[in-house]
CSV table of C-alpha atoms in Angstrom, one decimal:
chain,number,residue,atom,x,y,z
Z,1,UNK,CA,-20.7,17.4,-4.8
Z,2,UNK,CA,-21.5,16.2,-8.3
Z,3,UNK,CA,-18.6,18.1,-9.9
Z,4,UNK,CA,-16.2,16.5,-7.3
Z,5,UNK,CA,-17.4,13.1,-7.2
Z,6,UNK,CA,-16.9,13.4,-11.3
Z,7,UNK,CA,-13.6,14.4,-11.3
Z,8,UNK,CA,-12.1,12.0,-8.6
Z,9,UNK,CA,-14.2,9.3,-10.9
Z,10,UNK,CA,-12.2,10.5,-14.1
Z,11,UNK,CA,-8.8,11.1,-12.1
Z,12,UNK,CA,-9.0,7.7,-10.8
Z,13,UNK,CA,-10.3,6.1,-14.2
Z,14,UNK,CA,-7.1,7.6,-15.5
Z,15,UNK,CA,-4.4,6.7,-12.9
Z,16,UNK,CA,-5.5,2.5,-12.8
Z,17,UNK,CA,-5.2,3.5,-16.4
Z,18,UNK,CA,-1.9,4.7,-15.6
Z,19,UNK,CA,-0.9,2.0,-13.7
Z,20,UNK,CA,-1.4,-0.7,-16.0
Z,21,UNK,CA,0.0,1.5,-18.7
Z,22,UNK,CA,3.2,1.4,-16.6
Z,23,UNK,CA,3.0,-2.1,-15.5
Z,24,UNK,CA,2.9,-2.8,-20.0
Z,25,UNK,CA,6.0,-0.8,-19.8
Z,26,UNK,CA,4.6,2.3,-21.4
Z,27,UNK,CA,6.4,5.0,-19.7
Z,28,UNK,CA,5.6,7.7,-21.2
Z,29,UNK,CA,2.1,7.2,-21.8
Z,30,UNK,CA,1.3,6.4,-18.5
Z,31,UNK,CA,3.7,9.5,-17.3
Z,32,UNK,CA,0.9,11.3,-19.4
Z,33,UNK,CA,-2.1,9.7,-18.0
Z,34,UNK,CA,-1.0,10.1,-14.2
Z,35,UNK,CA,-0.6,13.8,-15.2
Z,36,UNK,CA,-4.1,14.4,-16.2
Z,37,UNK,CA,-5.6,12.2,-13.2
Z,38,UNK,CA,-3.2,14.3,-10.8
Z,39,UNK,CA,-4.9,17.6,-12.3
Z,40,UNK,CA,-8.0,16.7,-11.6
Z,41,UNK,CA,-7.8,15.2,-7.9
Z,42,UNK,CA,-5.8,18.4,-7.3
Z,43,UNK,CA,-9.3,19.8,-8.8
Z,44,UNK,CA,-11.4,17.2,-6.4
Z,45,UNK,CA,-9.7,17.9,-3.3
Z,46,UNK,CA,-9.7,21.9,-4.2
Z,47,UNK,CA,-13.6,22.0,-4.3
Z,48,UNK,CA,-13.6,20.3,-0.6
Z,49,UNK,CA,-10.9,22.2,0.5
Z,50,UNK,CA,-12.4,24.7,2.7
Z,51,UNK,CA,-15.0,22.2,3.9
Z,52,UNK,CA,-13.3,21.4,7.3
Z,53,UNK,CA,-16.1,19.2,8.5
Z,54,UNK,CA,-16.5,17.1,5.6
Z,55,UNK,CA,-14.3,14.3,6.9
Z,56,UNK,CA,-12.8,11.4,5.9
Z,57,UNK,CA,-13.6,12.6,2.4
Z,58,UNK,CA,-11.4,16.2,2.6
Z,59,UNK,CA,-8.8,13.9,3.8
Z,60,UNK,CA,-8.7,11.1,1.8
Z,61,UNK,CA,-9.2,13.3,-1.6
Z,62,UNK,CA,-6.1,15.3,0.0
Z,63,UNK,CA,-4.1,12.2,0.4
Z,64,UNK,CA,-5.1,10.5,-2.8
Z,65,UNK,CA,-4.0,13.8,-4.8
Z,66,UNK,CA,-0.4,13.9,-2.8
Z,67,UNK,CA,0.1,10.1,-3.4
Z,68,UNK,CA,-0.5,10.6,-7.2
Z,69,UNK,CA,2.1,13.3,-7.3
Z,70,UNK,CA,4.4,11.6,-5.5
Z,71,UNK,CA,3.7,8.9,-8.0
Z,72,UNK,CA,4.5,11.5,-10.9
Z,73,UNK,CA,7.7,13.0,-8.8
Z,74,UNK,CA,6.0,16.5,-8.3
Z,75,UNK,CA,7.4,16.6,-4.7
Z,76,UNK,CA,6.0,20.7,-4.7
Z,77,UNK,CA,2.6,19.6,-5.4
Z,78,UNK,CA,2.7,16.4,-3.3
Z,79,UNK,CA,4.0,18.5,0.2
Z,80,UNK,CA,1.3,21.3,-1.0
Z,81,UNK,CA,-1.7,18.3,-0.5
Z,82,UNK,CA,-0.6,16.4,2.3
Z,83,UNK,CA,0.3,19.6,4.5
Z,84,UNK,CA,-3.5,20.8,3.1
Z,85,UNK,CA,-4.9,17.4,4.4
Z,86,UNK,CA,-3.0,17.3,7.8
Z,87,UNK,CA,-4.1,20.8,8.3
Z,88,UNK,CA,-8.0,20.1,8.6
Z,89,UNK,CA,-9.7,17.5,11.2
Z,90,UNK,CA,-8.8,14.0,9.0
Z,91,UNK,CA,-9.3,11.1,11.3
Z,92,UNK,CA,-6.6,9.8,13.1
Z,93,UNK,CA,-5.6,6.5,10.7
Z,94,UNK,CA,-5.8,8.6,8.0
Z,95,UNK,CA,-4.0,11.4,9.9
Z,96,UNK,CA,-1.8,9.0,10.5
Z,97,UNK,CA,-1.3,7.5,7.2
Z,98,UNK,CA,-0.5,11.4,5.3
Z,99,UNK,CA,2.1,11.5,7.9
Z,100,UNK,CA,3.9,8.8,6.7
Z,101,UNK,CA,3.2,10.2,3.1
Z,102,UNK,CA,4.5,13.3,4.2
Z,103,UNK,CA,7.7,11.7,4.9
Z,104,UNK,CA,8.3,10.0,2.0
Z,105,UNK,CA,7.9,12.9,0.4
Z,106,UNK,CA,10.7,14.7,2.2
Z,107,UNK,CA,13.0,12.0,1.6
Z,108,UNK,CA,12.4,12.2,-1.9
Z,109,UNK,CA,12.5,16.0,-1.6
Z,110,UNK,CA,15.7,15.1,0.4
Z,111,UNK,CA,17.2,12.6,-2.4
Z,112,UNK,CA,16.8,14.9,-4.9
Z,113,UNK,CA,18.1,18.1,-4.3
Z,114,UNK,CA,21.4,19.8,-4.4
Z,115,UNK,CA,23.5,18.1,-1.8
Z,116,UNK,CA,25.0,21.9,-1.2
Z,117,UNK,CA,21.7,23.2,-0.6
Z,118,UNK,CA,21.1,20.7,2.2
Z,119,UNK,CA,21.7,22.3,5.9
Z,120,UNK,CA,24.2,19.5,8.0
Z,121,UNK,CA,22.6,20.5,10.9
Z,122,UNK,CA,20.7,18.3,13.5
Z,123,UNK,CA,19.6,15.0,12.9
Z,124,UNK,CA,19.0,13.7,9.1
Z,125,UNK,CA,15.8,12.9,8.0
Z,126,UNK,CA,16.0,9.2,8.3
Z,127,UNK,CA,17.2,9.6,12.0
Z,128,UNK,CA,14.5,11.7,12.5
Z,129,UNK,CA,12.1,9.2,11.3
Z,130,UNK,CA,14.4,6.7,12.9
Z,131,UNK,CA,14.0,7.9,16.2
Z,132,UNK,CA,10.2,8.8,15.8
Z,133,UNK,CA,9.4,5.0,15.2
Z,134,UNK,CA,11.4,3.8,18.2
Z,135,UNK,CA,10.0,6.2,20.7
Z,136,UNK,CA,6.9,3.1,21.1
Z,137,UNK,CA,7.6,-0.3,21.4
Z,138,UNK,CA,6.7,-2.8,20.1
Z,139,UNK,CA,8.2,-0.7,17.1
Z,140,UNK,CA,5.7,-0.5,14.2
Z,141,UNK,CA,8.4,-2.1,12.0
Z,142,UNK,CA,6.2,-2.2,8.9
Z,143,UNK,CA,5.4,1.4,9.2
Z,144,UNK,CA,9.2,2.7,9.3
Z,145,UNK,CA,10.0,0.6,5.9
Z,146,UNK,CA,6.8,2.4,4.5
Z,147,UNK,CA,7.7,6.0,5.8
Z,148,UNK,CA,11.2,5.4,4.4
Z,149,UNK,CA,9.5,4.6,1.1
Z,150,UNK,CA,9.6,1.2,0.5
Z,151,UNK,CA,7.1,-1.2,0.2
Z,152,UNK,CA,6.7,-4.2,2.2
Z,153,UNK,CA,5.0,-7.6,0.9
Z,154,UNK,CA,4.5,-11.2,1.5
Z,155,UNK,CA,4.6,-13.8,-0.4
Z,156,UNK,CA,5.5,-17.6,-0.9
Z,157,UNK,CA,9.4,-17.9,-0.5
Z,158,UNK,CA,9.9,-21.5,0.2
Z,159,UNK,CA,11.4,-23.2,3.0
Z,160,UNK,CA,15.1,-21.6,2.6
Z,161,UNK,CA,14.2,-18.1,2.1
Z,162,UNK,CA,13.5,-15.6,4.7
Z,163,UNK,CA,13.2,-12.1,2.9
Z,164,UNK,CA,14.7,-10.2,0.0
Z,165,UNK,CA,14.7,-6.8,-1.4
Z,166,UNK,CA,15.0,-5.7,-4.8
Z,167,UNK,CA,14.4,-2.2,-6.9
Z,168,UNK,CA,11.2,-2.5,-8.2
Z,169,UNK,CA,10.1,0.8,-9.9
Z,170,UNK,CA,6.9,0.1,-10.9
Z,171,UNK,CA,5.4,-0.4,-6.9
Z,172,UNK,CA,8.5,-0.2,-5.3
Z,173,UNK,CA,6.7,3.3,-3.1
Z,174,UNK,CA,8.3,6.5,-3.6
Z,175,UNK,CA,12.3,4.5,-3.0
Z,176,UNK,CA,12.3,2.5,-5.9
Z,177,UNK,CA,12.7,-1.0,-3.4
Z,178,UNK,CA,10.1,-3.7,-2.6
Z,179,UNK,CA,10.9,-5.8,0.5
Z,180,UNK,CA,9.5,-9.2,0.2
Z,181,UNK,CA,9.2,-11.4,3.5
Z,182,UNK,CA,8.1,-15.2,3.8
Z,183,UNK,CA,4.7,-15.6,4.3
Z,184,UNK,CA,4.8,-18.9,6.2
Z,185,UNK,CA,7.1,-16.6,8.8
Z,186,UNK,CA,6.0,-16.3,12.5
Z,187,UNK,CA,4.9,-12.5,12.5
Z,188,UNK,CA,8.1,-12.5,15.1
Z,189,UNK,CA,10.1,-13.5,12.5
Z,190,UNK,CA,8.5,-11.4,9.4
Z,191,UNK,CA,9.3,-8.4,11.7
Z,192,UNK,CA,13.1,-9.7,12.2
Z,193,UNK,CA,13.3,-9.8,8.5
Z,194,UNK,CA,11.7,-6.6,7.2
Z,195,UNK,CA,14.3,-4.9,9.9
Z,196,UNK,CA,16.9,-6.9,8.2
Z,197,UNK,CA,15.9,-5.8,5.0
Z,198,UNK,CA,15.6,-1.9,6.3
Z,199,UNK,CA,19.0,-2.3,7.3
Z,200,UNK,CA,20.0,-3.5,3.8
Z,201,UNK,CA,18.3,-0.9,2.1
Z,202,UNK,CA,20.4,1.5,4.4
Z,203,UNK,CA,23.7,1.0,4.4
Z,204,UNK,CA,23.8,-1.2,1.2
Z,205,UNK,CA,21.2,0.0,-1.5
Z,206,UNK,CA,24.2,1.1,-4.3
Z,207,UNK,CA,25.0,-3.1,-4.4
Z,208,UNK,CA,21.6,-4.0,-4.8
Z,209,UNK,CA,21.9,-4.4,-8.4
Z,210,UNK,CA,18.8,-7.1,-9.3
Z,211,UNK,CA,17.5,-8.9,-6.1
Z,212,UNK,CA,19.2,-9.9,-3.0
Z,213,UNK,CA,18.1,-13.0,-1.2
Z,214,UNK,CA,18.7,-13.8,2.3
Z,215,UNK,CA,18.1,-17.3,3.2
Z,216,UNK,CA,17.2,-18.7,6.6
Z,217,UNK,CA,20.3,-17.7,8.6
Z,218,UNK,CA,20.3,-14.2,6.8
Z,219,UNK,CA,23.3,-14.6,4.4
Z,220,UNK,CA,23.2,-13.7,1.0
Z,221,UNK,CA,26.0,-12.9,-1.7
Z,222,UNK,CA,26.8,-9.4,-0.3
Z,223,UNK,CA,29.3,-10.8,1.8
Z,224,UNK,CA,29.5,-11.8,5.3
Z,225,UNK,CA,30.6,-8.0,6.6
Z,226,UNK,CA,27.7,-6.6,4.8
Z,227,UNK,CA,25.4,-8.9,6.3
Z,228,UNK,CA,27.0,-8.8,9.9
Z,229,UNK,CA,26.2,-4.4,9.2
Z,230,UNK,CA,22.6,-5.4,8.5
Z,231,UNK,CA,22.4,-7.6,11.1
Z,232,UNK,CA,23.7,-5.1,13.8
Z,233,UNK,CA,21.5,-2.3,12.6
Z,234,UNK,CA,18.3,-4.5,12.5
Z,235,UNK,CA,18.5,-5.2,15.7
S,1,UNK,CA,-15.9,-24.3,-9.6
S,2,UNK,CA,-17.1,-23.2,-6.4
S,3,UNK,CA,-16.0,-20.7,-4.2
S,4,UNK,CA,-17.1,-21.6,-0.1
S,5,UNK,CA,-17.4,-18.1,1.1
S,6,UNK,CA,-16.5,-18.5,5.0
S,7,UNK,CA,-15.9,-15.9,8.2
S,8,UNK,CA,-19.1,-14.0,9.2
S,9,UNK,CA,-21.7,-15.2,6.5
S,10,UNK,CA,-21.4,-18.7,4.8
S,11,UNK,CA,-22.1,-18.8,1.2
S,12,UNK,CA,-21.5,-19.6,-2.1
S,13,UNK,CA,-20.1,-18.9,-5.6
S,14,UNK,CA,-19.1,-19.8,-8.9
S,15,UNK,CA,-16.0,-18.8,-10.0
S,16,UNK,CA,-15.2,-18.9,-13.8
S,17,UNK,CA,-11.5,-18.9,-14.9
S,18,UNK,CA,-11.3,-16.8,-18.3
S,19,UNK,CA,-8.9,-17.7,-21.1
S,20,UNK,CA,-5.8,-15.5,-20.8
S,21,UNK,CA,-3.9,-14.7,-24.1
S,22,UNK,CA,-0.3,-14.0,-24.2
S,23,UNK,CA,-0.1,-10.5,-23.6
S,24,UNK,CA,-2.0,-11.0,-20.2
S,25,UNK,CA,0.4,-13.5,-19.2
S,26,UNK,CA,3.4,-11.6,-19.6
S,27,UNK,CA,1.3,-8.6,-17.9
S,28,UNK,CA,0.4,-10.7,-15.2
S,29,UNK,CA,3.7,-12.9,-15.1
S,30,UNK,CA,4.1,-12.1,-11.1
S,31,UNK,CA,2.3,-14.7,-9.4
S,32,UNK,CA,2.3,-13.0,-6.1
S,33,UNK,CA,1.5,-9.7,-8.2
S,34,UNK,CA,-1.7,-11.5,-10.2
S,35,UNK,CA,-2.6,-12.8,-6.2
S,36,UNK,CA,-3.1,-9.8,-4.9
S,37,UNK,CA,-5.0,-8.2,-7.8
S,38,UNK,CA,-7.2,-11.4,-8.7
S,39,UNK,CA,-8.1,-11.2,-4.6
S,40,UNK,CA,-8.9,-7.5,-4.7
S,41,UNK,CA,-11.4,-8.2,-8.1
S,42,UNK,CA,-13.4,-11.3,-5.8
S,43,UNK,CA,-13.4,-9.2,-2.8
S,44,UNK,CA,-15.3,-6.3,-4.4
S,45,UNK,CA,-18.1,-8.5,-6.1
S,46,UNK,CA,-18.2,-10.2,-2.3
S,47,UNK,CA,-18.5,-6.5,-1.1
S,48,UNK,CA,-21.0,-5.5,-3.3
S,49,UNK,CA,-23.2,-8.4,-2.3
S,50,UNK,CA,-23.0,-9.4,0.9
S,51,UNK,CA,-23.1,-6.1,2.1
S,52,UNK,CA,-26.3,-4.7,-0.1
S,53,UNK,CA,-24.2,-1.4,-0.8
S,54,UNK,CA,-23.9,0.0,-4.5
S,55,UNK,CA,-21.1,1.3,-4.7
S,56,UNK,CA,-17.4,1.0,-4.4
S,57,UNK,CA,-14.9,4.6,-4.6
S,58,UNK,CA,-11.8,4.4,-4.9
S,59,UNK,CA,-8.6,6.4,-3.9
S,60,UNK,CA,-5.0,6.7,-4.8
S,61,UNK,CA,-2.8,5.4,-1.6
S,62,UNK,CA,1.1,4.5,-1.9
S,63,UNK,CA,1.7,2.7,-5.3
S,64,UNK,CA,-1.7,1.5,-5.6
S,65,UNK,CA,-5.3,1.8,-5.0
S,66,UNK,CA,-7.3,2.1,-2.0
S,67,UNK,CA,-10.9,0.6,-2.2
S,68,UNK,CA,-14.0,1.6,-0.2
S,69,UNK,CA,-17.6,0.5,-0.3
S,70,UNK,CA,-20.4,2.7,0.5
S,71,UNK,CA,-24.1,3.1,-0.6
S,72,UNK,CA,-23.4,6.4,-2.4
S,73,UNK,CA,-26.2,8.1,-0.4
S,74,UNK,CA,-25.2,10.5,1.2
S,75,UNK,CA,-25.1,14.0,-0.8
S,76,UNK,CA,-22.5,15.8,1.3
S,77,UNK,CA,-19.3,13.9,0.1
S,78,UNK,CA,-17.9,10.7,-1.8
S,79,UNK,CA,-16.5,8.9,1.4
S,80,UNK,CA,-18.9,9.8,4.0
S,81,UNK,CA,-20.8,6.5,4.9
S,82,UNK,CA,-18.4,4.0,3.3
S,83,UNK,CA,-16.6,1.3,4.7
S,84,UNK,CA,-13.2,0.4,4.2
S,85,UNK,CA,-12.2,-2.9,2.3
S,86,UNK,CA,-9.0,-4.5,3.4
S,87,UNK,CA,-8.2,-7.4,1.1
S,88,UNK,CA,-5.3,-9.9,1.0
S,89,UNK,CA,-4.6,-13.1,-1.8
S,90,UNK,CA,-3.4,-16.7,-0.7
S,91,UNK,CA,-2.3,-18.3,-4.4
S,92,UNK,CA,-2.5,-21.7,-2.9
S,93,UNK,CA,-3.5,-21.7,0.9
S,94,UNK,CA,-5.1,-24.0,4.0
S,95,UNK,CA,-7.3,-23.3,6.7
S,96,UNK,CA,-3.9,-22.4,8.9
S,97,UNK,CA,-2.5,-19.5,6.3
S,98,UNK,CA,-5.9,-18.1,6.0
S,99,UNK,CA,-6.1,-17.7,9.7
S,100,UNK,CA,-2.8,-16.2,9.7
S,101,UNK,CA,-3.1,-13.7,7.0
S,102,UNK,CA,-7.1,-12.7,8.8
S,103,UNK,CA,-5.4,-12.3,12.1
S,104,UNK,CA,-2.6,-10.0,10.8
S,105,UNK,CA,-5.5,-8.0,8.9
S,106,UNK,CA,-7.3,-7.6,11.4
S,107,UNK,CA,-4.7,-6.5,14.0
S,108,UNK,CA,-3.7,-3.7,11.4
S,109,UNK,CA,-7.0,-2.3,11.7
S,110,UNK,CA,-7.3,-2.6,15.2
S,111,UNK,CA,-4.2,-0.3,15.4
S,112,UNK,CA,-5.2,2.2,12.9
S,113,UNK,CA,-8.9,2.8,12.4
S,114,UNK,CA,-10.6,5.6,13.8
S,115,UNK,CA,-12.4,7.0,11.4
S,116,UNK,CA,-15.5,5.3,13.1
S,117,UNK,CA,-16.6,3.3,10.1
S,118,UNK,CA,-15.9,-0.1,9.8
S,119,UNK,CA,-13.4,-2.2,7.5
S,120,UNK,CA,-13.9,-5.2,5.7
S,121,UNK,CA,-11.8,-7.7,5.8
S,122,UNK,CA,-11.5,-10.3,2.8
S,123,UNK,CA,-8.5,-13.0,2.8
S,124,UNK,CA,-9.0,-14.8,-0.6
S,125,UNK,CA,-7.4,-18.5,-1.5
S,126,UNK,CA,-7.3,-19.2,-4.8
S,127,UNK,CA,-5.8,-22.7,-4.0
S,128,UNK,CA,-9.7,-24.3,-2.5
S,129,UNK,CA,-10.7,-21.6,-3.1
S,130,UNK,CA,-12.2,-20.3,-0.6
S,131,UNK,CA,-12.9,-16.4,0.2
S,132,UNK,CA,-13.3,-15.2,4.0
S,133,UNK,CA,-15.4,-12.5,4.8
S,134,UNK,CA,-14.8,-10.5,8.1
S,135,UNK,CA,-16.5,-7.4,9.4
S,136,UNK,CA,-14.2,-5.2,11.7
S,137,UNK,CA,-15.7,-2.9,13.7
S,138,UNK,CA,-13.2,-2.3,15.6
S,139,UNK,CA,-12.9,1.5,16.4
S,140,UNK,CA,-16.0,2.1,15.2
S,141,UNK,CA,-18.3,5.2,16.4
């Protein structure tokens, strides 16, 4: 357990390292430093591997070692930890939470390959996931914008604002796109926005250049069709 | 200045702006961003004290960093025994936004934990300030 416990220390000493590396603007260096951490949570979930009963910490070392090579892009290594953590008893949130990882990782798997190695056949992966989240109402809204890769915050808008979305590569999740909603917002209406913003990020993400804004009656400077298409596929 | 911590134990602290030169300042130019991460650093020392446990791990969870608090005890692995801390940063808040954001925590960990230990809960206001502590044992074993 000592071994473990010191290489999930130094793996996670190195990937806050990481991050605020990347948050300077370092690239590079913190491309480097989320390398070595991912080599030795890879190590730290390894040594627990065949300990089914250990739970939650065979799960959460599993999903902390697929989240760091999503981080990195290593979609082979990130599909290899999260299938290894969904295959032993992890409790159900965090169960629940690798599944979600699991399909961001596709969808980056997905975005990236060869379009003429992609089977048209059946339903694409975002309808899948589509259709997943609205099998159970009330719709976990929040979870679909995370398991589509995008992160979802609040924060202080204003009075005008309702939501926005904007690339944001640095905690963007595995899209590239951070969805912020108004924090003063009924939880009614933070769950009207964030579908809003989904909607956006679906049918509109190549004219998302900097930022888009939508104020209090959802209209922004993408144009009244565009927002009328968000609108309908919100809802 | 002080800090009133409020929710399940009532205490208090003294919280000590540092100086910030100008490479922090452009590090931390994101308000919202600085929040979130100033909350995360009171909520830990609150964890660590109010609830008489040593240690805190940590874990690697979307684009960030997942933080758990545990008394490091128990031989057999890193997160058996730990509890989870679920923290959330008001910049400038009142009573009815810190009610807010502590309901929505709180319903998130109603729908997701079953692991059968229990979550913290620590919505911190940087406005009073003011930091409120909230055990959730909801799910728990």
């Amino acid at each position: 357990m000592s071994d473990t416990r010191e290489l999930h220390n130094r793996a996670m000493d190195l990937f806050e390292l990481g991050l605020l590396t990347a948050r300077a603007g370092k690239s590079a260096e913190s491309r480097r430093l989320f390398n070595e951490a991912l080599e030795r949570e890879t190590a730290a979930a390894d040594s627990v591997a065949a300990d089914y009963e250990l739970e939650p910490t065979r799960s959460i070392l599993h999903r902390s070692a697929a989240s760091m090579a999503l981080r990195i892009g290593d979609v082979q290594k990130a599909k290899q930890y999260v299938e290894a953590g969904l295959a032993g008893n992890a409790p159900e949130d965090i169960r629940e939470e690798m599944a979600v990882l699991r399909e961001q990782i596709l969808l980056l798997e997905a975005a990236t390959t060869d379009h003429r190695l992609r089977a048209p056949r059946g339903l694409t992966l975002v309808e899948q996931i589509s259709r997943r989240f609205r099998s159970t109402a009330p719709v976990n809204i929040t979870g679909f914008a995370k398991a589509l890769g995008l992160a979802v915050r609040q924060a202080d808008l204003g009075p005008e604002i309702a939501g926005e979305i904007f690339p944001d590569l640095y905690r963007g999740g595995p899209s590239g796109y951070t969805i912020r909603v108004n924090a003063s917002d009924s939880p009614r209406q933070k769950r009207l926005t964030v579908a809003h913003e989904i909607a956006h990020f679906l049918r509109h993400r190549d004219r998302i250049k900097n930022r888009l804004v939508d104020d209090r009656m959802y209209r922004s400077r993408i144009g009244s069709t565009r927002e009328r298409e968000a609108e309908e596929l919100g809802v | 200045m002080l800090l009133c911590v409020t929710g399940d134990v009532c205490a208090a602290g003294s919280l000590r702006w540092c100086d910030v030169n100008e490479q922090d300042e452009g590090t931390w130019a994101d308000l919202q961003e600085a929040t979130e991460y100033g909350a995360y650093g009171v909520a830990i020392i609150l964890a660590l004290r109010l609830t008489q446990t040593p240690r805190v791990e940590r874990s690697a969870k979307g684009t960030g960093v997942d933080y758990w608090v545990g008394d490091g005890k128990d031989r057999r692995g890193i997160f058996q025994r730990t509890a989870r801390l679920e923290v959330s940063g008001i910049l400038r808040g009142d009573e009815g936004k810190i009610a807010a954001r502590l309901r929505e925590k709180l319903s998130q960990t109603k729908r997701s934990n079953s692991t059968g230990l229990p979550v913290y809960v620590v919505i911190v206001d940087f406005g009073r300030p003011e930091a409120r502590f909230v055990k959730s044992t909801e799910g728990a074993k």
